[in-house]
Amino acid sequence: MDYSSTTTNTTTSSLFFLFLLLLSANATGIRRPAKSNSPPPPPLSLPILSPPPPSPPSEPLRFGKNGHFKILQVADMHYGNGKTTPCQDVLPNQISTCSDLNTTAFVDRMIRAENPDLIVFTGDNIYGFDATDAEKSLNSAFAPAIRSNLSWAAILGNHDQESTLSREGVMRHIVRMKHTLSKLNPPVSEAQDIDGFGNYNLEIVGVQGSKFENKSLLNLYLLDSGDYSTVPSIPGYGWIKPSQQFWFQQTSLKLKNAYMKKPQPQKDSAPGLAYFHIPLPEFSRFDSTNFTGVKQEGISSPSINSGFFTTMLEAGDVKAVFTGHDHVNDFCGVLSGIHLCYAGGFGYHAYGKAGWDRRARVVLATLEKTEKKSWGAVKSIRTWKRLDDQHLTTIDSQVLWTKSSSDVQTGCWREA
């Protein structure tokens, strides 16, 4: 996000609200003007019209033989040009030696420490205004994930398209990279005219050899929350549009139906997690009394509420939402059974707070043991953060959801 944030939540009448959504549903993205003391941004490239090459067949994402599936979230790397790109908001003794390479080193450290099953990059992967070659910056930003040989996925923020590639061009470059599970958008058969780029879902199936080995036990929804409003009368950031919400509803229903069918038919939906860049207006419903973590800046959500939180509530499967965008917020609180969680700022060429360590969020889903000592459905979903300090300190461990309770309150957990 920019230094100046827009933090308003506007209640509109239903007719006016629908009118605004219809205006914006098929709009294309625009660039936010650079600050007056910044050089003019480079021109965007023309959209790439050829489809990405088909992905080679690959093994599905799967829970490990220990019944675990771990996700590392990396938010707001803001990668520029590498070692020549200086850090922002670090201590005086760090300035002379700090660059984008510190961001790369942090990704490497997190991969070694957590050994995740999946890495999810939640936007502002590069900082377009300072990245002179978008392709090179993207390649460098995702290099640690690629050389780790781990599966990874990415979505866009509000700054990724401000260099030498359009928003579509950035996503098309990402989907061609090694080991990525990123998708440009759903197949035309599922969503013919969907707003944005990088709307897709990922399914995590059960342990190999168990009765759930071909059934998705955890579903991830990744969405493009846009960059800036395309409606002149509405200031501020973009939002998740009706076309995206319709795709989400249809996908959620399809996954629920599959989960409730043989083999091993279940009574309800598998738990889901949603990842996108810009926080929902509902993030402003929290204060220090009802969340875990810190809130050190305003909530930079869209200035209108497009209703996606309600859409998730109605679908019933999403247990937690994970965003970035506001770098010095890292809190996680529960609202109507859905946890709304920031990752906290990760990148060193992103604004932050000197002396407040960069950080990353980890999510761990654990399966239950069946009566026959095999692995069953998801039993619990937990989260914690790690700091980029000397010891990669773990903080703010929480239970987000358990199978026995669909509305776990924010709190700490301890291993039995």
Coordinates of C-alpha atoms in Angstrom, one line a residue:
M1 CA 0.0 0.0 0.0
D2 CA 1.0 3.7 -0.2
Y3 CA 2.1 5.8 2.8
S4 CA -1.2 7.6 2.6
S5 CA -4.0 5.2 3.4
T6 CA -7.7 5.5 2.8
T7 CA -9.7 4.2 5.7
T8 CA -13.4 4.7 5.4
N9 CA -16.4 2.4 5.7
T10 CA -19.5 3.8 4.0
T11 CA -23.0 2.6 4.5
T12 CA -25.0 3.2 1.3
S13 CA -28.6 2.5 0.5
S14 CA -29.1 -0.8 -1.3
L15 CA -30.2 0.7 -4.7
F16 CA -27.2 3.1 -4.8
F17 CA -24.8 0.4 -3.7
L18 CA -26.0 -2.0 -6.5
F19 CA -25.7 0.9 -9.0
L20 CA -22.1 1.4 -8.0
L21 CA -21.3 -2.2 -8.3
L22 CA -22.8 -2.5 -11.7
L23 CA -20.7 0.5 -12.8
S24 CA -17.5 -1.1 -11.6
A25 CA -18.1 -4.8 -12.4
N26 CA -16.4 -4.7 -15.8
A27 CA -14.1 -1.8 -15.4
T28 CA -10.4 -2.0 -16.2
G29 CA -7.6 -1.0 -13.8
I30 CA -6.0 2.5 -13.6
R31 CA -2.8 3.7 -12.1
R32 CA -2.8 5.8 -9.0
P33 CA -0.8 9.0 -9.5
A34 CA 2.7 8.9 -8.1
K35 CA 3.6 11.3 -5.2
S36 CA 4.7 14.7 -6.4
N37 CA 8.3 14.0 -5.4
S38 CA 8.5 10.7 -7.3
P39 CA 9.6 10.3 -10.9
P40 CA 6.9 9.5 -13.4
P41 CA 6.2 5.8 -13.7
P42 CA 7.3 3.9 -16.8
P43 CA 4.6 3.2 -19.4
L44 CA 2.8 -0.1 -19.1
S45 CA 3.3 -2.7 -21.6
L46 CA 0.5 -3.8 -23.9
P47 CA -1.6 -6.7 -22.6
I48 CA -0.3 -10.2 -23.5
L49 CA -3.1 -11.8 -25.4
S50 CA -1.8 -15.3 -26.0
P51 CA -2.9 -17.9 -23.4
P52 CA -0.3 -19.3 -21.0
P53 CA 1.0 -22.7 -21.9
P54 CA -0.8 -25.7 -20.4
S55 CA 0.6 -26.8 -17.1
P56 CA 2.2 -30.2 -17.0
P57 CA 0.4 -32.9 -14.9
S58 CA 1.6 -32.7 -11.3
E59 CA 0.9 -34.4 -8.0
P60 CA -2.0 -32.7 -6.1
L61 CA -1.3 -30.8 -2.9
R62 CA -1.6 -33.3 -0.2
F63 CA -1.5 -33.6 3.6
G64 CA 1.7 -35.3 4.8
K65 CA 2.0 -38.6 6.4
N66 CA 2.1 -36.8 9.7
G67 CA -1.4 -35.4 9.1
H68 CA -0.2 -31.9 8.6
F69 CA -0.3 -29.3 5.9
K70 CA 1.6 -26.0 6.5
I71 CA 1.2 -22.8 4.6
L72 CA 3.7 -19.9 4.7
Q73 CA 2.2 -16.5 3.9
V74 CA 4.6 -13.8 2.5
A75 CA 3.0 -10.4 2.3
D76 CA 4.3 -7.2 0.7
M77 CA 7.8 -8.0 -0.4
H78 CA 7.9 -4.8 -2.4
Y79 CA 10.9 -6.1 -4.3
G80 CA 12.7 -3.5 -6.4
N81 CA 16.0 -4.0 -8.3
G82 CA 17.9 -6.2 -5.8
K83 CA 21.1 -5.1 -4.0
T84 CA 20.9 -1.5 -5.3
T85 CA 17.4 -1.0 -3.8
P86 CA 17.6 0.5 -0.3
C87 CA 15.6 -0.6 2.7
Q88 CA 12.9 1.6 4.3
D89 CA 12.2 2.2 8.0
V90 CA 15.1 0.3 9.5
L91 CA 17.4 1.2 12.3
P92 CA 20.3 3.6 11.5
N93 CA 23.0 0.9 11.9
Q94 CA 21.1 -1.2 9.3
I95 CA 20.8 1.4 6.5
S96 CA 24.2 1.0 4.8
T97 CA 24.0 -2.8 4.4
C98 CA 20.2 -3.3 3.9
S99 CA 18.6 -3.9 0.5
D100 CA 16.2 -6.2 -1.3
L101 CA 18.7 -9.0 -0.6
N102 CA 17.5 -8.8 3.1
T103 CA 14.0 -9.7 1.9
T104 CA 15.4 -12.6 -0.1
A105 CA 17.4 -13.8 2.9
F106 CA 14.2 -13.7 5.1
V107 CA 12.3 -15.9 2.6
D108 CA 15.2 -18.4 2.6
R109 CA 15.3 -18.4 6.5
M110 CA 11.5 -19.0 6.7
I111 CA 11.6 -21.8 4.2
R112 CA 14.4 -23.5 6.2
A113 CA 12.8 -23.0 9.5
E114 CA 9.2 -24.0 8.7
N115 CA 9.6 -26.3 5.6
P116 CA 6.1 -25.4 4.4
D117 CA 4.0 -27.5 2.0
L118 CA 2.9 -24.3 0.2
I119 CA 4.1 -20.7 0.1
V120 CA 1.4 -18.1 -0.7
F121 CA 2.6 -14.6 -1.7
T122 CA -0.3 -12.2 -1.1
G123 CA 0.5 -9.2 -3.3
D124 CA 2.8 -6.2 -3.7
N125 CA 5.4 -8.8 -4.6
I126 CA 7.3 -6.1 -6.4
Y127 CA 7.1 -2.3 -5.9
G128 CA 6.4 -1.2 -9.4
F129 CA 7.5 2.4 -9.2
D130 CA 11.1 1.3 -8.3
A131 CA 11.3 -1.9 -10.3
T132 CA 12.9 -0.9 -13.7
D133 CA 12.2 -4.3 -15.2
A134 CA 9.2 -6.1 -13.9
E135 CA 10.2 -9.5 -15.2
K136 CA 13.6 -9.4 -13.6
S137 CA 12.2 -8.1 -10.3
L138 CA 9.5 -10.9 -10.3
N139 CA 12.2 -13.5 -11.0
S140 CA 14.3 -12.3 -8.2
A141 CA 11.4 -11.9 -5.8
F142 CA 10.2 -15.5 -6.3
A143 CA 13.7 -17.0 -6.6
P144 CA 13.8 -18.4 -3.1
A145 CA 10.6 -20.3 -3.6
I146 CA 11.7 -21.6 -6.9
R147 CA 15.1 -22.9 -5.8
S148 CA 13.4 -24.5 -2.7
N149 CA 11.5 -26.8 -5.1
L150 CA 8.4 -26.2 -3.0
S151 CA 5.0 -25.5 -4.4
W152 CA 4.0 -21.8 -4.3
A153 CA 1.2 -19.5 -5.4
A154 CA 0.9 -15.8 -5.8
I155 CA -1.8 -13.1 -6.1
L156 CA -1.5 -9.4 -7.0
G157 CA -1.5 -6.3 -4.8
N158 CA -2.0 -2.7 -5.8
H159 CA 1.7 -2.1 -6.8
D160 CA 2.7 -5.1 -8.9
Q161 CA 1.5 -3.5 -12.2
E162 CA 3.3 -0.2 -11.8
S163 CA 6.5 -1.2 -13.6
T164 CA 6.9 -2.4 -17.2
L165 CA 4.1 -5.0 -17.3
S166 CA 0.4 -4.5 -17.1
R167 CA -1.6 -6.2 -14.3
E168 CA -2.5 -9.0 -16.8
G169 CA 1.1 -9.2 -17.9
V170 CA 2.4 -9.6 -14.4
M171 CA 0.1 -12.5 -13.7
R172 CA 0.9 -14.1 -17.0
H173 CA 4.6 -14.0 -16.2
I174 CA 3.9 -15.5 -12.7
V175 CA 1.9 -18.5 -14.1
R176 CA 4.8 -19.5 -16.3
M177 CA 7.4 -19.7 -13.5
K178 CA 8.7 -23.0 -12.1
H179 CA 6.9 -24.8 -9.3
T180 CA 4.1 -22.3 -9.2
L181 CA 0.4 -23.3 -8.8
S182 CA -0.7 -19.8 -9.7
K183 CA -3.4 -19.4 -12.3
L184 CA -4.3 -16.5 -14.5
N185 CA -8.0 -17.1 -13.8
P186 CA -10.6 -19.9 -13.7
P187 CA -11.3 -21.8 -16.9
V188 CA -13.9 -20.1 -19.2
S189 CA -16.3 -23.0 -18.4
E190 CA -16.3 -21.9 -14.7
A191 CA -16.1 -18.1 -15.1
Q192 CA -16.4 -16.6 -18.5
D193 CA -16.1 -12.9 -17.6
I194 CA -14.4 -12.5 -14.2
D195 CA -12.8 -9.3 -13.0
G196 CA -9.1 -9.1 -12.3
F197 CA -6.3 -11.5 -12.8
G198 CA -5.3 -14.3 -10.4
N199 CA -8.6 -15.7 -9.2
Y200 CA -8.3 -19.4 -8.5
N201 CA -8.7 -22.1 -6.0
L202 CA -6.4 -24.8 -4.7
E203 CA -7.5 -28.1 -3.2
I204 CA -5.5 -30.1 -0.6
V205 CA -6.3 -33.8 -0.5
G206 CA -5.9 -36.4 2.2
V207 CA -2.9 -38.5 3.2
Q208 CA -1.9 -40.9 0.5
G209 CA -3.1 -44.4 1.3
S210 CA -6.0 -43.1 3.5
K211 CA -9.6 -43.3 2.5
F212 CA -9.4 -39.5 2.0
E213 CA -6.5 -39.6 -0.4
N214 CA -8.6 -38.3 -3.4
K215 CA -10.9 -36.0 -1.5
S216 CA -10.1 -32.3 -0.9
L217 CA -10.0 -31.7 2.9
L218 CA -8.9 -28.1 2.8
N219 CA -9.8 -25.6 0.1
L220 CA -7.9 -22.3 -0.6
Y221 CA -9.5 -19.4 -2.4
L222 CA -7.1 -16.9 -3.9
L223 CA -8.6 -13.7 -5.3
D224 CA -7.5 -10.4 -7.0
S225 CA -8.7 -7.6 -4.7
G226 CA -7.7 -5.1 -7.3
D227 CA -5.6 -2.0 -7.1
Y228 CA -7.6 1.3 -7.1
S229 CA -11.2 2.3 -7.6
T230 CA -12.1 2.5 -11.3
V231 CA -15.3 4.6 -10.5
P232 CA -14.4 8.3 -10.5
S233 CA -17.0 9.1 -7.8
I234 CA -15.5 6.5 -5.4
P235 CA -12.0 7.2 -4.1
G236 CA -9.5 4.8 -2.7
Y237 CA -8.7 1.2 -3.2
G238 CA -10.3 -1.5 -5.3
W239 CA -12.6 -4.3 -4.1
I240 CA -13.7 -7.8 -4.9
K241 CA -16.3 -7.5 -7.6
P242 CA -19.7 -9.3 -8.1
S243 CA -18.2 -11.6 -10.9
Q244 CA -15.5 -12.8 -8.5
Q245 CA -18.0 -13.4 -5.7
F246 CA -20.3 -15.4 -8.1
W247 CA -17.3 -17.6 -9.0
F248 CA -16.5 -18.0 -5.3
Q249 CA -20.0 -19.1 -4.6
Q250 CA -20.1 -21.6 -7.4
T251 CA -16.7 -23.0 -6.5
S252 CA -17.6 -23.3 -2.8
L253 CA -20.8 -25.1 -3.7
K254 CA -19.1 -27.5 -6.1
L255 CA -16.4 -28.3 -3.5
K256 CA -19.1 -28.9 -0.8
N257 CA -21.0 -31.3 -3.0
A258 CA -17.9 -33.2 -3.8
Y259 CA -17.0 -33.4 -0.1
M260 CA -20.4 -34.8 0.8
K261 CA -20.4 -37.5 -1.8
K262 CA -18.8 -41.0 -1.8
P263 CA -16.2 -42.1 -1.0
Q264 CA -16.2 -41.1 2.7
P265 CA -19.2 -38.8 2.5
Q266 CA -19.1 -35.9 5.0
K267 CA -21.9 -34.0 6.6
D268 CA -20.8 -30.4 5.6
S269 CA -18.2 -28.4 3.7
A270 CA -14.5 -28.9 4.1
P271 CA -12.9 -25.9 5.8
G272 CA -11.7 -23.1 3.5
L273 CA -9.1 -20.3 3.7
A274 CA -9.2 -17.1 1.6
Y275 CA -6.1 -15.1 0.5
F276 CA -6.2 -11.7 -1.1
H277 CA -4.2 -8.4 -0.7
I278 CA -6.5 -5.6 0.4
P279 CA -8.3 -6.0 3.7
L280 CA -12.1 -6.0 3.8
P281 CA -14.0 -3.1 5.6
E282 CA -14.8 -5.6 8.3
F283 CA -11.2 -5.5 9.5
S284 CA -12.1 -2.2 11.1
R285 CA -14.5 -3.9 13.6
F286 CA -11.6 -4.9 15.8
D287 CA -9.7 -3.1 18.6
S288 CA -7.1 -4.2 21.1
T289 CA -9.7 -6.0 23.2
N290 CA -10.8 -8.5 20.6
F291 CA -7.7 -9.5 18.5
T292 CA -4.3 -11.0 18.9
G293 CA -1.4 -9.0 17.5
V294 CA -1.0 -5.2 16.9
K295 CA -2.8 -2.5 15.0
Q296 CA -0.4 0.4 14.3
E297 CA -2.1 2.1 11.3
G298 CA -5.6 2.6 9.9
I299 CA -7.4 -0.1 8.0
S300 CA -6.8 0.7 4.3
S301 CA -9.9 -1.1 2.9
P302 CA -12.1 0.0 0.0
S303 CA -14.3 3.0 0.7
I304 CA -17.4 0.9 -0.2
N305 CA -18.3 -2.5 1.1
S306 CA -18.9 -4.9 -1.8
G307 CA -20.4 -7.6 0.5
F308 CA -17.8 -10.3 0.2
F309 CA -17.7 -10.9 3.9
T310 CA -21.4 -11.7 3.8
T311 CA -20.9 -13.8 0.7
M312 CA -18.3 -15.9 2.7
L313 CA -20.7 -16.2 5.7
E314 CA -23.5 -17.5 3.5
A315 CA -21.2 -20.0 1.8
G316 CA -20.2 -21.3 5.2
D317 CA -16.9 -22.9 4.5
V318 CA -14.3 -20.1 4.9
K319 CA -12.8 -20.2 8.4
A320 CA -10.1 -17.5 8.0
V321 CA -9.1 -14.7 5.6
F322 CA -5.4 -13.6 5.2
T323 CA -4.4 -10.3 3.7
G324 CA -1.4 -7.9 3.6
H325 CA -1.4 -4.3 2.4
D326 CA -1.2 -2.6 5.9
H327 CA 2.4 -3.4 6.8
V328 CA 2.5 -2.5 10.5
N329 CA -0.8 -4.3 11.3
D330 CA -0.4 -8.0 12.1
F331 CA -3.5 -8.7 14.1
C332 CA -6.0 -11.6 13.8
G333 CA -9.5 -11.4 15.2
V334 CA -12.7 -13.4 14.8
L335 CA -16.0 -12.0 13.4
S336 CA -19.1 -14.1 13.1
G337 CA -17.0 -17.3 13.0
I338 CA -14.5 -16.1 10.4
H339 CA -11.0 -15.0 11.5
L340 CA -9.7 -11.9 9.7
C341 CA -5.9 -11.9 9.8
Y342 CA -3.0 -9.7 8.6
A343 CA 0.3 -11.2 7.9
G344 CA 2.4 -8.2 8.9
G345 CA 5.0 -6.5 6.6
F346 CA 7.6 -8.8 5.1
G347 CA 9.7 -6.8 2.7
Y348 CA 12.6 -4.4 3.5
H349 CA 11.9 -2.1 0.6
A350 CA 8.4 -1.6 2.0
Y351 CA 7.4 1.0 4.6
G352 CA 7.5 -0.4 8.1
K353 CA 8.6 0.7 11.6
A354 CA 12.2 0.9 12.6
G355 CA 12.9 -1.6 15.3
W356 CA 9.7 -3.5 14.6
D357 CA 10.8 -6.7 13.0
R358 CA 9.6 -7.8 9.6
R359 CA 7.4 -10.9 9.9
A360 CA 5.6 -13.7 8.2
R361 CA 2.5 -15.7 9.0
V362 CA 2.3 -19.5 9.1
V363 CA -0.9 -21.6 9.1
L364 CA -1.0 -25.3 10.0
A365 CA -4.0 -27.6 9.3
T366 CA -4.0 -30.9 11.2
L367 CA -6.0 -34.0 10.4
E368 CA -7.9 -36.2 13.0
K369 CA -7.1 -39.8 13.6
T370 CA -9.8 -42.3 12.8
E371 CA -10.8 -45.3 14.9
K372 CA -8.7 -47.4 12.6
K373 CA -5.6 -45.3 13.3
S374 CA -5.7 -43.8 9.8
W375 CA -6.0 -40.1 8.9
G376 CA -9.4 -38.5 8.5
A377 CA -10.7 -35.0 7.9
V378 CA -9.3 -31.7 9.2
K379 CA -9.3 -31.5 13.0
S380 CA -7.9 -28.0 13.6
I381 CA -6.3 -25.0 11.9
R382 CA -3.7 -23.0 13.8
T383 CA -1.6 -19.9 13.0
W384 CA 1.5 -18.1 14.3
K385 CA 3.9 -15.5 13.2
R386 CA 7.7 -15.5 13.0
L387 CA 9.9 -12.4 13.3
D388 CA 13.0 -11.7 11.2
D389 CA 15.2 -11.5 14.3
Q390 CA 18.2 -13.5 15.4
H391 CA 16.1 -16.5 16.5
L392 CA 13.2 -16.2 14.1
T393 CA 11.0 -15.8 17.2
T394 CA 7.6 -17.3 17.1
I395 CA 4.8 -15.1 18.4
D396 CA 1.0 -15.0 18.7
S397 CA 0.0 -18.7 18.3
Q398 CA -3.7 -19.1 17.9
V399 CA -6.4 -21.7 17.2
L400 CA -8.4 -20.5 14.2
W401 CA -10.8 -23.4 13.9
T402 CA -11.5 -26.9 15.3
K403 CA -13.9 -29.5 13.9
S404 CA -15.8 -29.5 17.2
S405 CA -16.4 -25.8 17.2
S406 CA -17.1 -23.5 14.2
D407 CA -16.6 -20.4 16.2
V408 CA -13.3 -20.7 18.1
Q409 CA -12.6 -17.4 19.9
T410 CA -9.3 -15.7 19.5
G411 CA -6.8 -17.1 21.9
C412 CA -3.5 -19.0 22.5
W413 CA -3.1 -22.7 22.2
R414 CA -0.7 -25.2 23.7
E415 CA 0.3 -28.6 22.5
A416 CA -1.1 -31.4 24.6

